[in-house]
Tab-separated table of C-alpha atoms in Angstrom:
chain	number	residue	atom	x	y	z
C	205	MET	CA	0.000	0.000	0.000
C	206	ALA	CA	2.720	2.461	-0.957
C	207	ASN	CA	1.064	4.093	-3.931
C	208	PRO	CA	-0.412	7.458	-2.867
C	209	ASP	CA	-2.924	7.214	-5.710
C	210	ALA	CA	-4.404	4.182	-4.015
C	211	TYR	CA	-6.518	6.242	-1.640
C	212	THR	CA	-8.484	9.481	-1.781
C	213	PRO	CA	-7.446	12.697	0.020
C	214	GLU	CA	-10.513	12.261	2.225
C	215	GLU	CA	-9.436	8.745	3.184
C	216	LEU	CA	-5.952	10.034	4.010
C	217	MET	CA	-7.429	12.754	6.217
C	218	ALA	CA	-9.760	10.318	7.976
C	219	VAL	CA	-6.833	7.990	8.715
C	220	THR	CA	-4.762	10.949	9.939
C	221	ILE	CA	-7.561	11.942	12.309
C	222	ALA	CA	-8.044	8.352	13.511
C	223	ARG	CA	-4.452	8.275	14.763
C	224	GLU	CA	-4.984	11.434	16.836
C	225	VAL	CA	-7.943	10.212	18.905
C	226	ARG	CA	-6.991	9.109	22.433
C	227	ASP	CA	-8.592	6.178	24.183
C	228	TYR	CA	-11.275	6.903	26.803
C	229	GLU	CA	-11.950	10.347	25.340
C	230	THR	CA	-15.434	11.759	24.875
C	231	VAL	CA	-15.397	12.711	21.208
C	232	GLY	CA	-17.969	14.820	19.365
C	233	VAL	CA	-18.505	15.175	15.615
C	234	GLY	CA	-20.843	17.901	14.363
C	235	MET	CA	-23.016	18.344	11.275
C	236	VAL	CA	-21.547	18.206	7.763
C	237	SER	CA	-18.365	16.549	9.037
C	238	PRO	CA	-17.986	13.260	7.171
C	239	ILE	CA	-14.171	13.203	7.308
C	240	PRO	CA	-13.959	13.390	11.135
C	241	ALA	CA	-16.907	10.997	11.413
C	242	ALA	CA	-15.004	8.461	9.309
C	243	GLY	CA	-11.795	9.101	11.271
C	244	CYS	CA	-13.441	8.636	14.665
C	245	ILE	CA	-15.331	5.474	13.710
C	246	LEU	CA	-12.060	4.116	12.312
C	247	ALA	CA	-10.257	5.035	15.551
C	248	GLU	CA	-12.881	3.243	17.618
C	249	GLN	CA	-12.578	0.146	15.428
C	250	LEU	CA	-8.775	-0.030	15.367
C	251	TYR	CA	-7.101	2.040	18.076
C	252	THR	CA	-9.306	3.525	20.779
C	253	PRO	CA	-12.130	1.093	21.595
C	254	HIS	CA	-13.142	2.854	24.813
C	255	ILE	CA	-14.016	6.279	23.421
C	256	THR	CA	-17.491	7.721	23.873
C	257	LEU	CA	-18.349	8.801	20.364
C	258	ILE	CA	-21.096	11.289	19.570
C	259	ILE	CA	-21.885	11.947	15.893
C	260	LEU	CA	-24.739	14.348	15.174
C	261	ASP	CA	-27.274	12.956	12.712
C	262	CYS	CA	-25.955	9.410	13.123
C	263	GLU	CA	-28.311	7.280	15.182
C	264	GLU	CA	-25.779	4.641	16.166
C	265	TYR	CA	-23.532	7.303	17.712
C	266	TYR	CA	-26.138	9.459	19.377
C	267	PRO	CA	-26.496	8.826	23.130
C	268	PHE	CA	-28.857	11.699	24.054
C	269	PRO	CA	-32.654	11.893	24.359
C	270	ALA	CA	-32.993	15.460	22.956
C	271	GLY	CA	-31.368	17.317	20.058
C	272	SER	CA	-27.945	18.824	19.407
C	273	SER	CA	-28.327	21.165	22.404
C	274	GLU	CA	-27.186	18.135	24.407
C	275	LEU	CA	-23.732	18.116	22.787
C	276	HIS	CA	-23.404	21.859	23.335
C	277	PHE	CA	-24.386	21.645	26.992
C	278	LEU	CA	-21.965	18.712	27.449
C	279	ALA	CA	-19.180	20.932	26.101
C	280	GLN	CA	-20.258	23.880	28.263
C	281	ARG	CA	-19.949	21.585	31.293
C	282	GLY	CA	-16.349	20.935	30.248
C	283	GLU	CA	-16.988	17.250	29.483
C	284	LEU	CA	-16.118	17.170	25.766
C	285	ASP	CA	-12.525	16.085	25.134
C	286	LEU	CA	-12.273	16.324	21.366
C	287	PHE	CA	-14.266	18.130	18.696
C	288	PHE	CA	-13.800	18.965	15.006
C	289	LEU	CA	-14.368	22.227	13.182
C	290	SER	CA	-13.705	23.474	9.691
C	291	GLY	CA	-13.384	26.952	8.232
C	292	MET	CA	-13.618	28.742	4.898
C	293	GLN	CA	-10.543	30.546	6.195
C	294	ILE	CA	-8.100	29.617	8.956
C	295	ASP	CA	-5.409	32.097	9.952
C	296	ARG	CA	-1.941	32.220	11.482
C	297	ARG	CA	-3.345	32.927	14.958
C	298	GLY	CA	-5.770	30.003	14.914
C	299	ASN	CA	-8.879	32.057	14.112
C	300	PHE	CA	-11.402	30.419	11.818
C	301	ASN	CA	-14.129	31.967	9.660
C	302	LEU	CA	-17.528	30.416	8.962
C	303	HIS	CA	-19.336	33.694	8.255
C	304	VAL	CA	-18.347	35.846	5.266
C	305	ILE	CA	-15.608	36.303	2.694
C	306	GLY	CA	-14.994	40.006	2.109
C	307	ASP	CA	-16.707	42.865	3.883
C	308	TYR	CA	-19.429	41.830	6.335
C	309	ASN	CA	-22.010	44.197	4.857
C	310	SER	CA	-21.330	43.394	1.192
C	311	PRO	CA	-19.639	39.997	1.228
C	312	THR	CA	-18.547	38.070	-1.854
C	313	VAL	CA	-19.595	34.855	-0.072
C	314	ARG	CA	-22.075	34.549	2.766
C	315	MET	CA	-21.904	31.254	4.616
C	316	ALA	CA	-24.252	29.516	7.013
C	317	GLY	CA	-22.547	30.889	10.127
C	318	ALA	CA	-21.197	29.684	13.427
C	319	TYR	CA	-23.900	27.498	14.916
C	320	GLY	CA	-22.235	26.385	18.185
C	321	SER	CA	-18.654	26.536	16.944
C	322	ALA	CA	-17.745	29.789	18.724
C	323	MET	CA	-18.512	28.102	22.049
C	324	LEU	CA	-17.154	24.656	21.198
C	325	TYR	CA	-13.785	26.099	20.107
C	326	TYR	CA	-13.257	27.310	23.669
C	327	MET	CA	-14.922	24.556	25.640
C	328	ALA	CA	-13.814	21.310	23.984
C	329	HIS	CA	-10.472	20.267	25.450
C	330	ARG	CA	-8.952	19.775	22.002
C	331	VAL	CA	-10.263	20.920	18.651
C	332	ILE	CA	-8.939	19.499	15.392
C	333	LEU	CA	-9.580	21.789	12.434
C	334	PHE	CA	-10.039	19.937	9.162
C	335	ARG	CA	-10.145	21.284	5.647
C	336	ASP	CA	-10.201	19.328	2.387
C	337	GLN	CA	-8.182	22.017	0.590
C	338	HIS	CA	-4.783	23.382	1.555
C	339	THR	CA	-4.456	26.667	-0.343
C	340	LYS	CA	-3.514	30.279	0.287
C	341	ARG	CA	-7.205	31.154	0.093
C	342	VAL	CA	-7.915	28.885	3.052
C	343	PHE	CA	-4.791	29.459	5.161
C	344	VAL	CA	-4.616	33.243	5.365
C	345	GLU	CA	-2.661	35.760	7.402
C	346	LYS	CA	-5.889	37.138	8.901
C	347	VAL	CA	-9.439	35.852	8.481
C	348	ASP	CA	-12.047	38.269	7.077
C	349	PHE	CA	-14.300	37.488	10.043
C	350	VAL	CA	-13.311	35.861	13.347
C	351	THR	CA	-15.976	33.261	14.037
C	352	GLY	CA	-13.907	31.649	16.792
C	353	ALA	CA	-10.655	33.030	18.184
C	354	GLY	CA	-7.563	30.840	18.469
C	355	VAL	CA	-5.911	33.070	21.068
C	356	THR	CA	-7.722	34.834	23.904
C	357	PRO	CA	-6.460	36.813	26.925
C	358	GLU	CA	-5.758	35.037	30.215
C	359	ASN	CA	-9.017	36.132	31.846
C	360	VAL	CA	-11.185	34.440	29.177
C	361	TYR	CA	-12.520	31.131	30.501
C	362	ARG	CA	-11.447	28.420	28.161
C	363	GLU	CA	-11.265	24.639	28.625
C	364	GLY	CA	-9.160	24.173	25.503
C	365	GLY	CA	-8.830	25.249	21.914
C	366	PRO	CA	-7.035	24.431	18.690
C	367	ALA	CA	-4.820	21.342	18.739
C	368	LEU	CA	-4.224	20.426	15.083
C	369	ALA	CA	-5.211	21.377	11.564
C	370	VAL	CA	-5.487	18.408	9.195
C	371	THR	CA	-5.461	18.864	5.399
C	372	PRO	CA	-4.623	16.729	2.338
C	373	LYS	CA	-1.146	18.267	2.378
C	374	ALA	CA	-0.227	18.622	6.041
C	375	VAL	CA	-0.790	18.289	9.743
C	376	LEU	CA	-0.242	21.614	11.483
C	377	ALA	CA	0.231	21.503	15.247
C	378	TRP	CA	-0.871	24.349	17.465
C	379	ASP	CA	1.954	25.932	19.478
C	380	ARG	CA	0.064	27.193	22.493
C	381	ALA	CA	2.984	29.157	23.947
C	382	VAL	CA	3.489	31.150	20.755
C	383	GLY	CA	-0.119	31.122	19.606
C	384	GLU	CA	0.676	29.997	16.068
C	385	TRP	CA	0.631	26.933	13.830
C	386	VAL	CA	3.743	24.832	13.289
C	387	LEU	CA	4.183	22.427	10.398
C	388	ASP	CA	4.384	19.076	12.159
C	389	LYS	CA	3.906	16.581	9.321
C	390	PHE	CA	3.568	16.763	5.568
C	391	GLN	CA	1.274	14.261	3.921
C	392	PRO	CA	2.498	11.528	1.564
C	393	GLY	CA	2.699	13.030	-1.918
C	394	SER	CA	3.405	16.499	-0.524
C	395	SER	CA	6.526	18.188	0.870
C	396	VAL	CA	7.579	20.934	3.268
C	397	GLU	CA	8.034	23.282	0.301
C	398	GLU	CA	4.635	22.472	-1.162
C	399	VAL	CA	2.900	23.073	2.169
C	400	LYS	CA	4.707	26.384	2.677
C	401	ASP	CA	3.952	27.467	-0.902
C	402	ASN	CA	0.263	26.836	-0.347
C	403	THR	CA	-0.012	28.533	3.035
C	404	GLY	CA	-0.784	32.252	3.082
C	405	PHE	CA	1.429	33.052	6.058
C	406	ALA	CA	4.995	32.257	7.098
C	407	LEU	CA	4.820	28.802	8.639
C	408	SER	CA	7.479	27.651	11.067
C	409	VAL	CA	8.577	24.056	10.763
C	410	SER	CA	8.782	21.682	13.714
C	411	PRO	CA	12.292	20.376	14.506
C	412	THR	CA	10.717	16.910	14.481
C	413	ILE	CA	9.067	17.410	11.069
C	414	GLN	CA	8.329	14.159	9.302
C	415	ARG	CA	6.333	12.682	6.494
C	416	ASN	CA	3.029	11.318	7.728
C	417	GLN	CA	2.838	7.552	7.572
C	418	GLU	CA	0.795	6.272	4.643
C	419	PRO	CA	-2.554	4.682	5.389
C	420	THR	CA	-1.963	1.051	6.199
C	421	THR	CA	-3.771	-1.836	4.552
C	422	ALA	CA	-5.651	-2.449	7.805
C	423	GLU	CA	-6.745	1.181	8.047
C	424	LEU	CA	-7.977	1.305	4.459
C	425	GLN	CA	-9.701	-2.052	4.694
C	426	THR	CA	-11.547	-1.092	7.872
C	427	LEU	CA	-12.456	2.295	6.417
C	428	ARG	CA	-13.848	0.687	3.284
C	429	THR	CA	-15.867	-1.987	5.035
C	430	ILE	CA	-17.031	-1.360	8.622
C	431	VAL	CA	-16.703	2.441	8.579
C	432	ARG	CA	-18.376	2.705	5.174
C	433	GLU	CA	-21.311	0.667	6.399
C	434	LYS	CA	-21.762	2.653	9.607
C	435	MET	CA	-21.649	5.985	7.764
C	436	ALA	CA	-23.762	5.032	4.774
C	437	ARG	CA	-27.078	6.273	6.115
C	438	SER	CA	-25.855	9.647	7.374
C	439	TYR	CA	-23.428	10.394	4.552
C	440	PRO	CA	-24.509	8.442	1.441
C	441	GLU	CA	-22.833	10.807	-1.050
C	442	PHE	CA	-19.545	10.957	0.831
C	443	VAL	CA	-19.404	7.181	1.132
C	444	ARG	CA	-20.173	6.754	-2.560
C	445	GLU	CA	-17.724	9.346	-3.855
C	446	LYS	CA	-14.872	9.594	-1.355
C	447	ILE	CA	-14.380	6.150	0.110
C	448	LEU	CA	-13.063	3.700	-2.442
C	449	VAL	CA	-14.420	0.249	-2.929
C	450	GLU	CA	-11.658	-2.224	-2.101
C	451	GLY	CA	-9.449	-2.845	-5.105
C	452	ARG	CA	-10.658	0.117	-7.138
C	453	ARG	CA	-8.083	2.703	-8.079
C	454	LEU	CA	-8.639	6.376	-8.754
V	1068	MET	CA	-37.208	28.293	31.297
V	1069	GLY	CA	-38.682	31.769	31.040
V	1070	VAL	CA	-35.505	33.561	32.129
V	1071	PRO	CA	-34.642	36.981	30.628
V	1072	PHE	CA	-31.056	36.005	29.735
V	1073	LEU	CA	-28.435	33.321	30.239
V	1074	GLY	CA	-24.678	33.357	30.665
V	1075	VAL	CA	-22.999	31.355	27.898
V	1076	ARG	CA	-19.462	30.116	27.408
V	1077	GLY	CA	-17.101	30.927	24.573
V	1078	LEU	CA	-17.758	33.630	21.972
V	1079	LEU	CA	-15.361	36.138	23.558
V	1080	HIS	CA	-13.172	37.923	20.976
V	1081	SER	CA	-15.351	36.548	18.172
V	1082	ASP	CA	-16.628	39.073	15.615
V	1083	ILE	CA	-20.088	37.613	16.177
V	1084	LEU	CA	-20.370	39.911	19.203
V	1085	THR	CA	-20.010	43.055	17.083
V	1086	HIS	CA	-23.064	42.110	15.009
V	1087	ARG	CA	-25.398	40.740	17.663
V	1088	PRO	CA	-27.074	43.245	19.986
V	1089	ASP	CA	-28.644	40.335	21.883
V	1090	LEU	CA	-25.203	39.079	22.997
V	1091	LEU	CA	-23.437	41.279	25.557
V	1092	VAL	CA	-20.159	40.940	27.425
V	1093	GLN	CA	-20.568	41.461	31.170
V	1094	ASP	CA	-18.440	40.977	34.223
V	1095	ASN	CA	-19.239	37.610	35.808
V	1096	PRO	CA	-20.989	38.689	39.050
V	1097	PHE	CA	-19.825	35.499	40.766
V	1098	ASN	CA	-16.232	35.849	39.588
V	1099	PRO	CA	-15.356	39.536	39.224
V	1100	GLY	CA	-12.745	40.219	36.548
V	1101	GLU	CA	-13.939	37.379	34.309
V	1102	PRO	CA	-15.768	38.534	31.171
V	1103	VAL	CA	-18.774	36.399	30.256
V	1104	VAL	CA	-21.257	36.585	27.390
V	1105	VAL	CA	-24.902	36.991	28.334
V	1106	ALA	CA	-27.503	36.060	25.736
V	1107	GLN	CA	-30.925	37.666	25.698
V	1108	ALA	CA	-33.803	35.187	25.677
V	1109	ILE	CA	-35.141	34.456	22.190
V	1110	ARG	CA	-38.915	34.845	22.203
V	1111	PRO	CA	-40.288	34.040	18.719
V	1112	HIS	CA	-43.856	35.093	18.018
V	1113	VAL	CA	-44.517	31.784	16.305
V	1114	ALA	CA	-42.777	28.412	16.088
V	1115	VAL	CA	-43.854	25.979	13.375
V	1116	PHE	CA	-43.198	22.231	13.463
V	1117	HIS	CA	-44.019	19.512	10.992
V	1118	ALA	CA	-45.045	16.284	12.713
V	1119	LEU	CA	-45.259	12.629	11.794
V	1120	LYS	CA	-48.462	12.342	13.798
V	1121	ALA	CA	-50.616	14.680	15.822
V	1122	ASP	CA	-53.939	14.360	17.625
V	1123	ARG	CA	-56.821	16.817	17.876
V	1124	SER	CA	-55.698	18.142	21.275
V	1125	GLY	CA	-52.272	19.117	19.900
V	1126	ASN	CA	-50.045	16.278	21.089
V	1127	ALA	CA	-47.487	15.739	18.323
V	1128	ILE	CA	-44.587	13.463	17.393
V	1129	THR	CA	-41.696	14.859	15.342
V	1130	PRO	CA	-38.946	12.706	13.816
V	1131	GLY	CA	-35.658	11.995	15.557
V	1132	HIS	CA	-33.989	13.381	18.658
V	1133	ARG	CA	-34.632	17.079	18.561
V	1134	ASP	CA	-34.838	20.278	20.568
V	1135	ASP	CA	-38.392	21.001	19.448
V	1136	LEU	CA	-39.775	21.190	22.973
V	1137	MET	CA	-37.289	23.902	23.942
V	1138	MET	CA	-38.158	25.884	20.797
V	1139	ALA	CA	-41.902	25.427	21.283
V	1140	ARG	CA	-41.670	26.719	24.834
V	1141	ALA	CA	-39.636	29.750	23.717
V	1142	ALA	CA	-42.340	30.779	21.232
V	1143	ARG	CA	-45.555	32.618	22.064
V	1144	ARG	CA	-47.648	30.566	19.655
V	1145	VAL	CA	-46.952	27.085	18.322
V	1146	VAL	CA	-48.286	25.730	15.044
V	1147	VAL	CA	-47.997	22.047	14.154
V	1148	THR	CA	-48.609	20.704	10.672
V	1149	THR	CA	-48.796	16.929	10.445
V	1150	GLU	CA	-48.530	14.067	7.990
V	1151	GLU	CA	-51.150	12.117	9.880
V	1152	LEU	CA	-53.974	13.280	12.121
V	1153	VAL	CA	-54.877	10.519	14.581
V	1154	GLU	CA	-58.028	10.016	16.626
V	1155	GLY	CA	-57.571	9.491	20.349
V	1156	GLU	CA	-54.723	10.763	22.468
V	1157	LEU	CA	-50.997	10.528	21.695
V	1158	THR	CA	-48.614	10.297	24.654
V	1159	GLN	CA	-44.853	10.441	25.198
V	1160	ARG	CA	-44.828	6.628	25.027
V	1161	ASP	CA	-46.046	6.704	21.428
V	1162	ALA	CA	-42.986	8.758	20.439
V	1163	GLY	CA	-40.435	5.940	20.848
V	1164	GLU	CA	-37.226	7.093	19.157
V	1165	ASN	CA	-38.889	10.320	18.039
V	1166	SER	CA	-39.597	13.612	19.817
V	1167	PHE	CA	-42.819	14.486	21.607
V	1168	LEU	CA	-44.595	17.827	21.842
V	1169	PRO	CA	-47.343	17.790	24.496
V	1170	ALA	CA	-50.657	19.506	23.767
V	1171	ILE	CA	-50.053	22.050	26.537
V	1172	ASP	CA	-47.236	23.536	24.424
V	1173	VAL	CA	-49.125	23.486	21.093
V	1174	ASP	CA	-51.773	25.986	19.958
V	1175	VAL	CA	-52.796	24.907	16.469
V	1176	VAL	CA	-52.702	21.673	14.440
V	1177	ALA	CA	-53.204	21.445	10.673
V	1178	HIS	CA	-53.342	18.259	8.597
V	1179	ALA	CA	-50.803	18.592	5.753
V	1180	PRO	CA	-49.603	15.348	4.133
V	1181	LEU	CA	-46.289	15.887	2.292
V	1182	GLY	CA	-46.124	19.111	4.263
V	1183	ALA	CA	-42.318	19.175	4.469
V	1184	HIS	CA	-41.979	19.336	0.670
V	1185	PRO	CA	-39.541	20.146	-0.958
V	1186	CYS	CA	-37.541	18.874	2.038
V	1187	GLY	CA	-37.465	15.193	2.788
V	1188	PHE	CA	-39.095	14.086	6.010
V	1189	GLY	CA	-37.716	11.485	8.411
V	1190	SER	CA	-37.919	8.086	6.820
V	1191	LEU	CA	-41.232	8.901	5.111
V	1192	TYR	CA	-40.125	10.647	1.933
V	1193	ASP	CA	-37.036	11.985	0.195
V	1194	ARG	CA	-35.976	15.498	-0.673
V	1195	ASP	CA	-37.344	16.769	-4.012
V	1196	ASP	CA	-34.062	17.594	-5.773
V	1197	HIS	CA	-35.903	18.729	-8.903
V	1198	HIS	CA	-37.868	21.327	-6.957
V	1199	TRP	CA	-34.814	22.412	-4.959
V	1200	GLN	CA	-32.915	23.034	-8.179
V	1201	ALA	CA	-35.769	25.198	-9.461
V	1202	TYR	CA	-35.866	27.051	-6.148
V	1203	LEU	CA	-32.111	27.728	-6.201
V	1204	GLU	CA	-32.350	29.023	-9.759
V	1205	ALA	CA	-35.304	31.242	-8.859
V	1206	ALA	CA	-33.529	32.620	-5.788
V	1207	LYS	CA	-30.778	34.176	-7.925
V	1208	THR	CA	-32.652	37.396	-8.757
V	1209	ASP	CA	-35.514	39.303	-7.155
V	1210	ALA	CA	-37.605	39.039	-10.322
V	1211	THR	CA	-37.340	35.255	-10.677
V	1212	PHE	CA	-37.848	34.800	-6.962
V	1213	ARG	CA	-41.028	36.866	-7.122
V	1214	THR	CA	-42.257	34.574	-9.886
V	1215	TYR	CA	-41.489	31.573	-7.689
V	1216	LEU	CA	-43.366	33.033	-4.719
V	1217	GLU	CA	-46.310	33.947	-6.951
V	1218	ARG	CA	-46.580	30.401	-8.248
V	1219	TYR	CA	-45.976	28.393	-5.074
V	1220	VAL	CA	-46.880	30.676	-2.169
V	1221	TYR	CA	-49.181	33.618	-2.991
V	1222	GLY	CA	-50.852	32.001	-5.970
V	1223	VAL	CA	-52.167	28.918	-4.152
V	1224	ARG	CA	-55.078	28.878	-1.748
V	1225	SER	CA	-54.304	25.582	-0.002
V	1226	HIS	CA	-51.660	22.934	0.546
V	1227	GLU	CA	-53.542	20.812	-1.983
V	1228	GLU	CA	-53.134	23.502	-4.628
V	1229	TYR	CA	-49.451	23.831	-3.728
V	1230	LEU	CA	-48.939	20.108	-4.306
V	1231	GLU	CA	-50.659	20.380	-7.698
V	1232	GLN	CA	-48.298	23.227	-8.649
V	1233	ALA	CA	-45.316	21.238	-7.367
V	1234	ASP	CA	-46.224	18.257	-9.578
V	1235	ARG	CA	-48.099	15.871	-7.343
V	1236	THR	CA	-47.047	12.777	-9.257
V	1237	ARG	CA	-43.346	13.468	-8.897
V	1238	THR	CA	-43.826	14.458	-5.271
V	1239	GLU	CA	-45.711	11.286	-4.413
V	1240	ASN	CA	-42.956	9.261	-6.026
V	1241	LEU	CA	-40.632	10.533	-3.302
V	1242	ILE	CA	-42.533	8.561	-0.690
V	1243	ARG	CA	-40.447	5.633	0.499
V	1244	ASN	CA	-42.010	2.231	0.342
V	1245	THR	CA	-41.249	0.804	3.742
């Protein structure tokens, strides 16, 4: 399984996420988040069997009697260990933008907005940002609109915040002391130069920088069988288009 | 809950606060020096829910695990439209894996089969992609959107007439055979 064409970018990201989940964590996955959903189900199958996994809109992974308020209140109580967020833009200081591109009053793109993300980013113990594109339009010096702030003053109550940003090209680690991203791993098929060239701010490189390990046969097999089956009802299009059928090549 | 406001976590130093007059930053009275966001209670005039089943007193069952009860209680008036109007009394026990709205929190019930169209509804019927595509096209300009509203909203006198406009045959084909 050494050929990087033998899996999709989404599969690579799901596998990358699966390796970051820690056993016994309470893990939440929000709406419109098929890549983290796949990663967390894969983690539970292969690496972290004791996690409590909550996936919104997925019956098998929904332990609450009421709606998504339950996940938000769980996080507000400080009981959510890991959550996943995405952003149209993510900046050097860990801010993400789910609101507008351009000026707020006459935007070029108006998005759906924050939902609970501006609370979850502070109250989940670790947040992994995920984005299926790694470009200078996504990773910007400063977001057009701060939906959630990566860095806040000492007196702001915060259980946690950004931990990693996972893309098809890289894994960025959050340096809490500095309040900036550090290039921790580049994905198979990419390179330090390629990541830097596609990031819209100067990115420091970890002294322990390495190439991320390719998805293993076991990871891909599990993803394409058990994980596919468990996700099929909630994410039929994602499963059909982004997770390969065993043996098929792109 | 009926409270005038609540303290909420997070949100500090988000640009959301500059655009939302109902979210204010205050000093935490129980921990002076700590800023905390207080959110004004949302009090909608009307909340509308589409139910799988409802009875004539207003008890209603909506699909899945949802926060409908919280929303119903926030609103001054609550309207339920329903796929099926049942005789007798529905109770929490009839809801099973679905959500229950008790009659005390519901003001009005209307029978409206296929009432979620063009959205899909629970496991009963699928989204009408054809209609959604037409809606998205129409929404691009004020003029085309006005035409859409004229045809599907202002120009119909009943839900029945709406379904005729929306192509009843295609719509009924969305119903899942389970």
